[in-house]
Coordinates of C-alpha atoms in Angstrom, one line a residue:
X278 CA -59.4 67.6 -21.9
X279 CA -61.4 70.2 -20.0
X280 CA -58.9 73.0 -18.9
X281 CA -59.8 72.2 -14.9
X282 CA -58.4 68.7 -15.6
X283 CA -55.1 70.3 -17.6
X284 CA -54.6 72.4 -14.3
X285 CA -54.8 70.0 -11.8
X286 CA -52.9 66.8 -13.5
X287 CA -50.3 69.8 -14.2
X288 CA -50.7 69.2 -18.3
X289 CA -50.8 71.9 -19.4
X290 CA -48.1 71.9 -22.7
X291 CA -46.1 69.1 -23.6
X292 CA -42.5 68.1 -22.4
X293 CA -41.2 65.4 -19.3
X294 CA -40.7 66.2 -16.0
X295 CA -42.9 67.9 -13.3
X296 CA -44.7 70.8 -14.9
X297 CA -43.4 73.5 -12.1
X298 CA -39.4 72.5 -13.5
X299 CA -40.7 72.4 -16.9
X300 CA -42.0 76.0 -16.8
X301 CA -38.7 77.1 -14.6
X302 CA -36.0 75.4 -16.9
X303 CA -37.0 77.1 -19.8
X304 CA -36.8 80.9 -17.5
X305 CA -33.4 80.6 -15.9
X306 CA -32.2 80.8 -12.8
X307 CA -30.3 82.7 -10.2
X308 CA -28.4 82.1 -6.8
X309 CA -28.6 83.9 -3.3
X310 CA -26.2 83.8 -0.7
X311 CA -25.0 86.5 2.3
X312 CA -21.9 87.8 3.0
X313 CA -19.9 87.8 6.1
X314 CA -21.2 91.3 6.6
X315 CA -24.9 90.0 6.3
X316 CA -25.6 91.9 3.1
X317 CA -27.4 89.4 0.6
X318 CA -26.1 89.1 -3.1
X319 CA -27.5 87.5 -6.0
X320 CA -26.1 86.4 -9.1
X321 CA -27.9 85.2 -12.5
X322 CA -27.0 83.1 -15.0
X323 CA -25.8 85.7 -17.3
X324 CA -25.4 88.7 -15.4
X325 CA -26.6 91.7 -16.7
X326 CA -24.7 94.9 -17.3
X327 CA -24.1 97.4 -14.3
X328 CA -27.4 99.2 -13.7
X329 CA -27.2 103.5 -14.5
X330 CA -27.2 105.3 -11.4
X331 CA -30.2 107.4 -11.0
X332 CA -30.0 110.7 -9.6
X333 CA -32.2 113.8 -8.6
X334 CA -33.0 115.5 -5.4
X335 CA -35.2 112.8 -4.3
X336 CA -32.3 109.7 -3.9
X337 CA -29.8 112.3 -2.7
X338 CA -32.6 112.9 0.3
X339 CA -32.9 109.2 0.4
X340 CA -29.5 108.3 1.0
X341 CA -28.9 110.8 3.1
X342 CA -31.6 110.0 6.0
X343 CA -31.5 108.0 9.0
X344 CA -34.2 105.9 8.4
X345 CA -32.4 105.0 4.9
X346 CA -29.1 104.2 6.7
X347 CA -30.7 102.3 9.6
X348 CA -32.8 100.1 8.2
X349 CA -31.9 96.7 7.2
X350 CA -32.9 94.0 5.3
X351 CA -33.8 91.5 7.9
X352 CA -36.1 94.8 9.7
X353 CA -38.0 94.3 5.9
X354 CA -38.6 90.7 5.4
X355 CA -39.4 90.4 9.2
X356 CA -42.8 91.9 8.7
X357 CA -43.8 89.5 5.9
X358 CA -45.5 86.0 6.9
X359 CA -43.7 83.9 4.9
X360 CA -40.2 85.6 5.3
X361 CA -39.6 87.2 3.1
X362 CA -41.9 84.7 0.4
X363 CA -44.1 82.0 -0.2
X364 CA -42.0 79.7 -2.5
X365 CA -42.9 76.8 -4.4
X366 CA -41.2 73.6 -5.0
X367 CA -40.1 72.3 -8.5
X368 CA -42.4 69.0 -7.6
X369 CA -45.4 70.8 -7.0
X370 CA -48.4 70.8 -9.5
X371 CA -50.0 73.2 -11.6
X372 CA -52.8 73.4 -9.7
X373 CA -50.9 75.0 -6.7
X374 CA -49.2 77.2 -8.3
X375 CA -52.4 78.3 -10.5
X376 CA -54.3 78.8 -7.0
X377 CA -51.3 80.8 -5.1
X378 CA -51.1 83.5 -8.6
X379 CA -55.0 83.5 -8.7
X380 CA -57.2 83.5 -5.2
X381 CA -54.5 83.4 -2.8
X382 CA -53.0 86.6 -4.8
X383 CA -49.8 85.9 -5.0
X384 CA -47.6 87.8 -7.6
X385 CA -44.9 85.7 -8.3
X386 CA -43.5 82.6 -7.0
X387 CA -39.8 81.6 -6.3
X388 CA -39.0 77.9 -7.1
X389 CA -36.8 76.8 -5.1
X390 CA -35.5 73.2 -4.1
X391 CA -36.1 71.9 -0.4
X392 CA -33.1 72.6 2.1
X393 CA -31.2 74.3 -0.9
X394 CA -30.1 78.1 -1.1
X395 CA -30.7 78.2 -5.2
X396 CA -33.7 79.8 -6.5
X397 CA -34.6 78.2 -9.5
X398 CA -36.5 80.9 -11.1
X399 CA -39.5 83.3 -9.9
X400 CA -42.7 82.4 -11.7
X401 CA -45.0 85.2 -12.5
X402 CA -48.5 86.0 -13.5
X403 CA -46.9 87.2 -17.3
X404 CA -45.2 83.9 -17.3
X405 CA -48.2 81.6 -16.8
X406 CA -50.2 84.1 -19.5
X407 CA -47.4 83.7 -21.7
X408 CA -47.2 79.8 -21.2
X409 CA -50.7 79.8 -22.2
X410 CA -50.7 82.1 -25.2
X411 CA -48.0 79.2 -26.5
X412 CA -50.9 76.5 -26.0
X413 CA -52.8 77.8 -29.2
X414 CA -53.7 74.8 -31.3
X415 CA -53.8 72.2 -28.2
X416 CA -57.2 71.0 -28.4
X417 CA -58.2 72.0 -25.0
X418 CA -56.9 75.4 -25.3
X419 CA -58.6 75.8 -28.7
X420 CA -62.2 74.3 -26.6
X421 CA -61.9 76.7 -24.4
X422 CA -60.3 79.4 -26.1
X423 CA -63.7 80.0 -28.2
X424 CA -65.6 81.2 -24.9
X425 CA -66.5 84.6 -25.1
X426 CA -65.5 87.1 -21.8
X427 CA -69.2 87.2 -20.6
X428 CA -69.5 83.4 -21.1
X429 CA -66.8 83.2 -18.2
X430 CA -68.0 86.0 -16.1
X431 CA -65.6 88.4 -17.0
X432 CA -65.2 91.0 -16.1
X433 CA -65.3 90.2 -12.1
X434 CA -65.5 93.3 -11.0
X435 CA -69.0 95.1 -11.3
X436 CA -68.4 98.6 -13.4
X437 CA -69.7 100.6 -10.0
X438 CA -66.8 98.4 -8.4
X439 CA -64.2 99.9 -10.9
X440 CA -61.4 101.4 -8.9
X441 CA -60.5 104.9 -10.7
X442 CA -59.1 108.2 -11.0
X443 CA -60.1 111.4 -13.3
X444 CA -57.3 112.7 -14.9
X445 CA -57.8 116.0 -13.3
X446 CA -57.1 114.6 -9.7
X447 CA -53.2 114.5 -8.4
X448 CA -51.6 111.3 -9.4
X449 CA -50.7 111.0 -5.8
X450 CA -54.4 110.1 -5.3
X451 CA -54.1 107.3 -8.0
X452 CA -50.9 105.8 -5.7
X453 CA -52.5 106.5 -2.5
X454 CA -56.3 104.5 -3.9
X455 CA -53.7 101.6 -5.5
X456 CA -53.0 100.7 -1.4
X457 CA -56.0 101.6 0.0
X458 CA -57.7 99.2 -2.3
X459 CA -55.1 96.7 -2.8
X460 CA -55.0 96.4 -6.7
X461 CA -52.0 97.1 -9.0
X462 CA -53.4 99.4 -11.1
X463 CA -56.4 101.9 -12.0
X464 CA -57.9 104.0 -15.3
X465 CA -57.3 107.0 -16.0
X466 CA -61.3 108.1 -16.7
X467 CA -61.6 111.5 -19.0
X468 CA -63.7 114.8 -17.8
X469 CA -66.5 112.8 -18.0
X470 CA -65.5 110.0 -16.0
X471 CA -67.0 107.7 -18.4
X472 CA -64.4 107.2 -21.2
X473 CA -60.4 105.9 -19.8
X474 CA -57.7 107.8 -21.4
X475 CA -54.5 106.2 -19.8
X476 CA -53.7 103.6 -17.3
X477 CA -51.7 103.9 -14.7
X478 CA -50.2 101.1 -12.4
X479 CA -48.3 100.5 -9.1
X480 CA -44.9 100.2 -10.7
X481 CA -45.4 103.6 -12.8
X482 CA -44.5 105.3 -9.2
X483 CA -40.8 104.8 -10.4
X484 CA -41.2 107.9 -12.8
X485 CA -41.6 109.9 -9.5
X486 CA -38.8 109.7 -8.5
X487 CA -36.5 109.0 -11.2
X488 CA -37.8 111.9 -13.6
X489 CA -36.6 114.9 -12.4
X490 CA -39.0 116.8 -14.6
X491 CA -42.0 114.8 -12.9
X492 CA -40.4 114.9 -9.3
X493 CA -40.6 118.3 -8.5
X494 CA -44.3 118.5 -9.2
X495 CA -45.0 115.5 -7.5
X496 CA -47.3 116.8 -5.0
X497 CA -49.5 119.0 -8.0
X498 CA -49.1 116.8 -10.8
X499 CA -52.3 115.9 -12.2
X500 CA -52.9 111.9 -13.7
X501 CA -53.4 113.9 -17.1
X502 CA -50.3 115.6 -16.8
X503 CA -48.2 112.8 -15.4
X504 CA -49.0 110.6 -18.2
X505 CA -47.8 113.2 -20.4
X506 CA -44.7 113.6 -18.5
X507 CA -43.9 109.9 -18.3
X508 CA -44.9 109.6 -22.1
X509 CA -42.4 112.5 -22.7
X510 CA -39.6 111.1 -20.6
X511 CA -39.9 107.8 -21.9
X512 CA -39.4 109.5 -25.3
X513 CA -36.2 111.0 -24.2
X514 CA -34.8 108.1 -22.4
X515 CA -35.6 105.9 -25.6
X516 CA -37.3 103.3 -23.6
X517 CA -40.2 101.1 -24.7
X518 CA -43.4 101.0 -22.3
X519 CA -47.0 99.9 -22.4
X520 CA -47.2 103.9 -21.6
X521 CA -46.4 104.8 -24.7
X522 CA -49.1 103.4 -26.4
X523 CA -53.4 104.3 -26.1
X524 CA -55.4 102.0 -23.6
X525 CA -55.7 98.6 -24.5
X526 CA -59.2 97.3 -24.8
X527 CA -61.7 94.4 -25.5
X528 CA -65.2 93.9 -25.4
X529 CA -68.1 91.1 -23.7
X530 CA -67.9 89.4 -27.2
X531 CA -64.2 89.2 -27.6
X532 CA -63.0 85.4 -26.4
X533 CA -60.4 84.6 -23.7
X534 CA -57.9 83.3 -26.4
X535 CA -58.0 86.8 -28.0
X536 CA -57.5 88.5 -25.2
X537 CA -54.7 86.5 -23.7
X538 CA -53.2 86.5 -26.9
X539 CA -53.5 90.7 -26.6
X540 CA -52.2 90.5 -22.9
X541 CA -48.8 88.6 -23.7
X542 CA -48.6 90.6 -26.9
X543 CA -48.6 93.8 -25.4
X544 CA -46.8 92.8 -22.2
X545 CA -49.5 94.7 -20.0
X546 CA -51.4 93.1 -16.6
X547 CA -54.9 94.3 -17.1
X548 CA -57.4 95.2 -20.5
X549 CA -60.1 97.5 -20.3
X550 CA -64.0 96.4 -21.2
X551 CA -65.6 98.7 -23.4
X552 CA -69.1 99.2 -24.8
X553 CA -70.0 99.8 -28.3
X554 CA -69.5 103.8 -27.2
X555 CA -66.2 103.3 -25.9
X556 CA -67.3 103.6 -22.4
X557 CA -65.1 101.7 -19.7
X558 CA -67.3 99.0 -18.5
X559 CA -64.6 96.9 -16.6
X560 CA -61.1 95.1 -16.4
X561 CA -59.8 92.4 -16.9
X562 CA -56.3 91.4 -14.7
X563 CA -53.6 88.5 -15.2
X564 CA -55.2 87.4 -11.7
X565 CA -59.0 87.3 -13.3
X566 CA -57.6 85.1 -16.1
X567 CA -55.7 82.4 -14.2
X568 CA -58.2 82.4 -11.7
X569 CA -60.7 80.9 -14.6
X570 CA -58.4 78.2 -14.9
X571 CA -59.1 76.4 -11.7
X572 CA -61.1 75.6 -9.3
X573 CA -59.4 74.5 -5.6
X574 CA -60.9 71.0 -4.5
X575 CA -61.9 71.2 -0.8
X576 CA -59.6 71.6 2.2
X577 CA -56.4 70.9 -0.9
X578 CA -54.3 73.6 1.6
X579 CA -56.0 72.5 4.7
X580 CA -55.9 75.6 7.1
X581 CA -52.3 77.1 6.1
X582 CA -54.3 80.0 4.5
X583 CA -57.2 80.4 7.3
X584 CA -57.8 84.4 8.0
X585 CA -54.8 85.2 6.6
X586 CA -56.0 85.9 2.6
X587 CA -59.4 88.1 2.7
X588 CA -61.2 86.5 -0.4
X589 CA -63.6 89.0 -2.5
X590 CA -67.5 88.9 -1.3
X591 CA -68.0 87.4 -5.5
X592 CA -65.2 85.0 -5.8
X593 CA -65.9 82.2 -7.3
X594 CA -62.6 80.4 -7.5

C-alpha cells in the first residue's frame, strides 16, 4: 500500500475502530468543565502530583501586576479563530488530521466528541511520529521507509532559508526571530556561522524565567551562554532534556525511517542536515515529516481555510 493511500483510508497500524479513537484510546483522556466562578478546571485520568511552585523575582512581578490580575481567560481564547482550538472528532480520518498537523500547521489536536464537554485526548505532532516509528516492519512503512531524505525533498527549507542565531547574539534575539518568523525553533551556529553548536526552541523560554541564575541576565545573556546555563540548571535540578545532550543530526543519505526512528528516540521536533564537514545544511521538523505523508485532494476542506493559513511560496503538500 503506498503510504498516500494508508493516510487517506486512515490505515495506518492495525486495530478496529476509526483510526482518530484508535490513536486517542491508547493516550488517555481528560475532562473540562467551569466553575460557578467561571474559572475552568481540568482533571485527567490519573491525576498527577501537585506541580512545585516556582519562584524568583520574575513571577513575584508577575503576580503582582495589573495586567496579571485583570486578565482573564475568556480575554485569551477570544482572540483565537477557533476559540480557543481547532478540534477534531474521534470519526474523522487520518487524512484530516495528517493535513491539520502538516500544511494547515496545527500543533496538536483535541479530540473531542460532538455536543460533549470531554476531551478525549490532544493529538500531537510527537504522537503521530511515534505512531509511525511503531509501523516498522508493515510493508508499506518498510517501502517507503528505504527513501533516502533528498529522495523526498527534504530538507524543505533551502540552507540560505535557515532561520538562525550565532551564539554570540543575546538569546533574546533567538525568542524575538522564533515569532517574527513563525517557527518553533532555531540553531545555535558557532563563530563561524557555519557549524550548529546547540539548539534552542520556543519552549526553552521557560528557563528565563524559572532559573533564577539565567533570569537576571536575561537581557545580556548570550545563546552560548544560555545553553550553558540551562545545561547547568538542568544538572542541578536533575531533570532529563534534549538540552542536555550535543545537536542531533542526519545527512541527504540517511532514509526517513532512520530519522523518524532518531526523532521519537530522542524525543526532539526538528534534526539538523549536515555535510560530510559537519556544516549545517538544513532541518528537518515533525511538520516536514508528516507533511510527506499526504497529499490534500482538491477542495477536501472547501473554503473553511481560505486566507486564513499563509502557505510557504515551496509547499508542495
Amino acid at each position: 500500500m503506498e503510504q498516500s493511500d494508508a493516510a487517506v483510508n486512515g490505515t495506518v497500524g492495525s486495530g478496529a475502530g476509526s483510526p482518530v479513537s484508535n490513536l486517542v484510546s491508547r493516550l488517555g483522556s481528560f475532562t473540562f468543565s467551569r466553575t460557578s466562578s467561571g474559572r475552568v478546571e481540568t482533571a485527567t485520568d490519573s491525576e498527577s502530583d501537585e506541580a512545585a511552585s516556582v519562584g524568583g523575582s520574575f513571577f513575584e512581578t508577575l503576580t503582582s501586576s495589573e495586567f496579571y490580575k485583570n486578565t482573564k481567560v475568556g480575554d485569551i481564547s477570544g482572540s483565537f479563530r477557533w476559540a480557543p482550538f481547532l478540534a477534531l472528532q474521534t470519526s474523522d480520518t487520518f487524512l484530516t488530521m495528517l493535513l491539520l498537523l502538516s500544511k494547515y500547521r496545527m500543533k496538536s489536536l483535541p479530540v473531542v466528541e460532538v455536543g460533549g464537554d470531554k476531551i478525549e485526548n490532544i493529538i500531537t505532532q510527537s504522537s503521530v511520529v511515534h505512531m509511525l516509528a511503531e509501523c516498522v516492519g508493515l510493508s508499506w512503512f518498510e517501502s517507503w521507509g528505504t527513501k533516502k531524505l533528498s529522495e523526498l525533498g527534504l530538507p524543505i527549507m533551502k540552507p540560505s532559508k535557515l532561520v538562525k542565531v550565532n551564539e554570540d547574539q543575546p538569546v533574546l534575539k533567538a525568542f524575538q526571530l522564533m515569532r517574527e518568523k513563525g517557527v518553533g525553533g532555531l540553531p545555535v551556529m558557532d563563530t563561524s556561522g557555519a557549524k550548529a553548536i546547540g539548539n534552542i526552541s520556543i519552549r526553552d523560554v521557560q528557563y528565563l524565567l524559572t532559573a533564577p541564575k539565567i533570569y537576571k541576565e536575561h537581557r545580556s545573556i548570550t545563546t552560548k551562554d544560555f545553553l550553558s546555563a540551562v545545561r547547568h540548571h538542568l544538572q542541578e535540578q536533575c531533570e532529563a532534556s534534549p538540552l542536555l545532550h550535543d545537536v542531533i543530526t542526519c545527512k541527504k543519505d540517511d532514509t526517513i525511517k532512520d530519522i523518524i526512528l532518531k526523532l521519537d528516540s530522542e524525543k526532539i521536533h526538528r534534526i539538523y542536515v549536515v555535510d560530510d564537514k559537519g556544516n549545517t545544511e538544513g532541518v528537518i521538523t515533525l511538520r516536514d515529516i508528516i507533511s510527506k505523508l499526504v497529499h490534500e485532494p482538491r477542495h477536501y476542506f472547501g473554503d473553511f481555510f481560505d486566507g486564513v493559513v499563509p502557505l510557504p511560496a515551496n509547499s508542495t503538500v
